[in-house]
Amino acid sequence: MAARFAATKPILRASLRSSPANGHVAYIPHIRKIVIEYCEKYPSSSNTRTFLSKDLERVARQNPHVEFVVKQRNGHEPIARGFYANDRDKVIPLQGFEVTGIERKVQLLLDSSGAKIKQLKRNHIVESTTEAARGIWSGLHVDTPFTI
């Protein structure tokens, strides 16, 4: 008896690649890079300069998966810019914040997903047009009362 084999498709190298994804085994952080830009002379950048000299190293050590870049940008207000894995970026102005506020804003960039902010519809209440599948249950609505 001759065995018949079905023709198989060759496996191409491109089909063996997989895109990284979050799952129960691995976690891929959304943020890739944070760029902090400040001015050396503006008074509004003084707290940003203090944050950079005292706290940035600690924050960078706590987040080794993120690349931290510091740029001196003369004549401009300080900003923090986060770059994400979905090719989006978020910019947060840092003027007017204390050092702890700047750290909170950097943490906000670290915790953010980089997804576009979606507008929630106002006055949109979800109501069901039908009763629940099992109906309303009560111990008083049965033939024999419920006992414990």
mmCIF file of C-alpha atoms in Angstrom:
data_model
loop_
_atom_site.group_PDB
_atom_site.id
_atom_site.type_symbol
_atom_site.label_atom_id
_atom_site.label_comp_id
_atom_site.label_asym_id
_atom_site.label_seq_id
_atom_site.Cartn_x
_atom_site.Cartn_y
_atom_site.Cartn_z
ATOM 1 C CA MET A 1 0.000 0.000 0.000
ATOM 2 C CA ALA A 2 1.568 3.271 -1.067
ATOM 3 C CA ALA A 3 1.419 6.065 1.411
ATOM 4 C CA ARG A 4 0.410 9.400 0.037
ATOM 5 C CA PHE A 5 1.839 12.505 1.590
ATOM 6 C CA ALA A 6 0.203 15.857 1.254
ATOM 7 C CA ALA A 7 2.417 18.595 -0.080
ATOM 8 C CA THR A 8 3.512 20.906 2.709
ATOM 9 C CA LYS A 9 4.332 24.549 2.479
ATOM 10 C CA PRO A 10 7.890 25.539 3.316
ATOM 11 C CA ILE A 11 8.268 27.572 6.486
ATOM 12 C CA LEU A 12 9.716 30.948 5.687
ATOM 13 C CA ARG A 13 11.936 32.827 8.122
ATOM 14 C CA ALA A 14 9.586 35.809 8.186
ATOM 15 C CA SER A 15 6.735 33.616 9.435
ATOM 16 C CA LEU A 16 8.820 32.431 12.391
ATOM 17 C CA ARG A 17 9.049 35.920 13.861
ATOM 18 C CA SER A 18 6.657 36.995 16.536
ATOM 19 C CA SER A 19 5.885 40.428 17.828
ATOM 20 C CA PRO A 20 6.409 40.885 21.551
ATOM 21 C CA ALA A 21 3.251 41.063 23.628
ATOM 22 C CA ASN A 22 2.317 41.193 27.267
ATOM 23 C CA GLY A 23 1.199 37.938 28.795
ATOM 24 C CA HIS A 24 1.388 35.809 31.900
ATOM 25 C CA VAL A 25 5.086 35.070 31.326
ATOM 26 C CA ALA A 26 6.488 38.392 30.169
ATOM 27 C CA TYR A 27 5.769 42.070 30.615
ATOM 28 C CA ILE A 28 6.902 44.603 28.047
ATOM 29 C CA PRO A 29 6.740 48.151 29.380
ATOM 30 C CA HIS A 30 5.037 50.691 27.158
ATOM 31 C CA ILE A 31 7.552 53.485 27.687
ATOM 32 C CA ARG A 32 10.872 53.385 25.842
ATOM 33 C CA LYS A 33 12.488 56.746 26.515
ATOM 34 C CA ILE A 34 12.026 59.923 28.560
ATOM 35 C CA VAL A 35 13.645 63.154 27.395
ATOM 36 C CA ILE A 36 13.866 66.000 29.920
ATOM 37 C CA GLU A 37 14.595 69.377 28.376
ATOM 38 C CA TYR A 38 15.474 72.452 30.457
ATOM 39 C CA CYS A 39 17.094 75.888 30.250
ATOM 40 C CA GLU A 40 20.257 76.695 32.200
ATOM 41 C CA LYS A 41 19.231 80.316 32.827
ATOM 42 C CA TYR A 42 15.429 80.473 33.122
ATOM 43 C CA PRO A 43 14.180 80.682 36.731
ATOM 44 C CA SER A 44 11.285 78.379 35.795
ATOM 45 C CA SER A 45 13.849 75.609 35.204
ATOM 46 C CA SER A 46 15.448 75.866 38.650
ATOM 47 C CA ASN A 47 13.350 73.066 40.182
ATOM 48 C CA THR A 48 13.962 70.935 37.087
ATOM 49 C CA ARG A 49 17.721 71.447 37.477
ATOM 50 C CA THR A 50 17.426 70.448 41.151
ATOM 51 C CA PHE A 51 15.489 67.312 40.181
ATOM 52 C CA LEU A 52 18.102 66.420 37.573
ATOM 53 C CA SER A 53 21.012 66.822 39.973
ATOM 54 C CA LYS A 54 19.492 65.057 43.003
ATOM 55 C CA ASP A 55 16.694 62.672 42.022
ATOM 56 C CA LEU A 56 17.064 61.607 38.395
ATOM 57 C CA GLU A 57 19.727 58.992 39.075
ATOM 58 C CA ARG A 58 17.498 57.252 41.630
ATOM 59 C CA VAL A 59 14.512 57.273 39.247
ATOM 60 C CA ALA A 60 16.689 55.939 36.406
ATOM 61 C CA ARG A 61 18.004 53.105 38.594
ATOM 62 C CA GLN A 62 14.442 52.155 39.554
ATOM 63 C CA ASN A 63 13.491 51.981 35.852
ATOM 64 C CA PRO A 64 16.365 50.278 33.990
ATOM 65 C CA HIS A 65 14.114 49.492 31.008
ATOM 66 C CA VAL A 66 13.725 53.224 30.210
ATOM 67 C CA GLU A 67 16.331 55.359 28.469
ATOM 68 C CA PHE A 68 16.641 58.767 30.158
ATOM 69 C CA VAL A 69 17.978 61.654 28.062
ATOM 70 C CA VAL A 70 18.677 65.151 29.415
ATOM 71 C CA LYS A 71 18.853 68.011 26.912
ATOM 72 C CA GLN A 72 19.781 71.576 27.587
ATOM 73 C CA ARG A 73 17.387 73.738 25.591
ATOM 74 C CA ASN A 74 18.216 77.395 26.139
ATOM 75 C CA GLY A 75 15.432 79.930 25.876
ATOM 76 C CA HIS A 76 12.616 77.410 26.426
ATOM 77 C CA GLU A 77 10.507 76.288 29.353
ATOM 78 C CA PRO A 78 11.287 72.844 30.853
ATOM 79 C CA ILE A 79 9.394 69.830 29.524
ATOM 80 C CA ALA A 80 9.379 66.073 29.942
ATOM 81 C CA ARG A 81 8.649 64.022 26.838
ATOM 82 C CA GLY A 82 7.852 60.309 26.919
ATOM 83 C CA PHE A 83 8.301 58.054 23.886
ATOM 84 C CA TYR A 84 6.266 54.848 23.822
ATOM 85 C CA ALA A 85 6.376 51.476 22.061
ATOM 86 C CA ASN A 86 3.286 52.337 19.983
ATOM 87 C CA ASP A 87 5.215 55.192 18.275
ATOM 88 C CA ARG A 88 3.369 57.893 20.216
ATOM 89 C CA ASP A 89 4.802 60.510 22.546
ATOM 90 C CA LYS A 90 3.452 62.624 25.400
ATOM 91 C CA VAL A 91 4.779 66.016 26.450
ATOM 92 C CA ILE A 92 4.301 67.467 29.938
ATOM 93 C CA PRO A 93 5.416 71.022 30.750
ATOM 94 C CA LEU A 94 7.378 71.208 34.022
ATOM 95 C CA GLN A 95 7.389 74.936 34.804
ATOM 96 C CA GLY A 96 5.735 75.884 38.067
ATOM 97 C CA PHE A 97 6.194 72.484 39.714
ATOM 98 C CA GLU A 98 8.200 71.777 42.852
ATOM 99 C CA VAL A 99 10.806 69.015 42.745
ATOM 100 C CA THR A 100 8.333 66.441 44.068
ATOM 101 C CA GLY A 101 5.781 67.562 41.468
ATOM 102 C CA ILE A 102 8.332 67.046 38.705
ATOM 103 C CA GLU A 103 9.004 63.552 40.007
ATOM 104 C CA ARG A 104 5.255 62.842 39.988
ATOM 105 C CA LYS A 105 5.021 64.013 36.372
ATOM 106 C CA VAL A 106 7.928 61.773 35.355
ATOM 107 C CA GLN A 107 6.203 58.901 37.178
ATOM 108 C CA LEU A 108 3.018 59.736 35.265
ATOM 109 C CA LEU A 109 4.945 59.293 32.012
ATOM 110 C CA LEU A 110 6.401 56.013 33.295
ATOM 111 C CA ASP A 111 2.969 54.651 34.244
ATOM 112 C CA SER A 112 1.204 55.818 31.086
ATOM 113 C CA SER A 113 0.559 53.507 28.152
ATOM 114 C CA GLY A 114 1.006 56.107 25.455
ATOM 115 C CA ALA A 115 -2.459 55.401 24.084
ATOM 116 C CA LYS A 116 -4.491 58.262 22.716
ATOM 117 C CA ILE A 117 -6.783 59.838 25.288
ATOM 118 C CA LYS A 118 -10.387 59.038 24.430
ATOM 119 C CA GLN A 119 -13.249 61.374 25.201
ATOM 120 C CA LEU A 120 -15.872 59.821 27.436
ATOM 121 C CA LYS A 121 -19.419 60.503 26.340
ATOM 122 C CA ARG A 122 -21.342 62.509 28.874
ATOM 123 C CA ASN A 123 -24.874 61.686 30.011
ATOM 124 C CA HIS A 124 -24.593 58.209 28.520
ATOM 125 C CA ILE A 125 -26.250 55.848 30.993
ATOM 126 C CA VAL A 126 -26.360 52.162 30.183
ATOM 127 C CA GLU A 127 -29.788 50.667 30.807
ATOM 128 C CA SER A 128 -31.000 47.229 29.946
ATOM 129 C CA THR A 129 -34.153 46.927 27.866
ATOM 130 C CA THR A 130 -34.819 43.354 29.037
ATOM 131 C CA GLU A 131 -34.978 41.672 32.398
ATOM 132 C CA ALA A 132 -32.164 39.508 33.652
ATOM 133 C CA ALA A 133 -32.073 35.996 32.215
ATOM 134 C CA ARG A 134 -32.982 34.447 35.553
ATOM 135 C CA GLY A 135 -35.360 37.129 36.726
ATOM 136 C CA ILE A 136 -35.589 38.547 40.224
ATOM 137 C CA TRP A 137 -35.249 35.953 42.967
ATOM 138 C CA SER A 138 -36.658 36.247 46.429
ATOM 139 C CA GLY A 139 -37.267 33.669 49.109
ATOM 140 C CA LEU A 140 -40.800 34.984 49.418
ATOM 141 C CA HIS A 141 -41.706 34.237 45.779
ATOM 142 C CA VAL A 142 -41.330 30.458 45.909
ATOM 143 C CA ASP A 143 -43.865 27.744 46.782
ATOM 144 C CA THR A 144 -41.946 26.515 49.815
ATOM 145 C CA PRO A 145 -40.164 29.118 51.933
ATOM 146 C CA PHE A 146 -36.394 29.043 52.024
ATOM 147 C CA THR A 147 -34.938 27.691 55.266
ATOM 148 C CA ILE A 148 -31.388 27.604 56.489
#
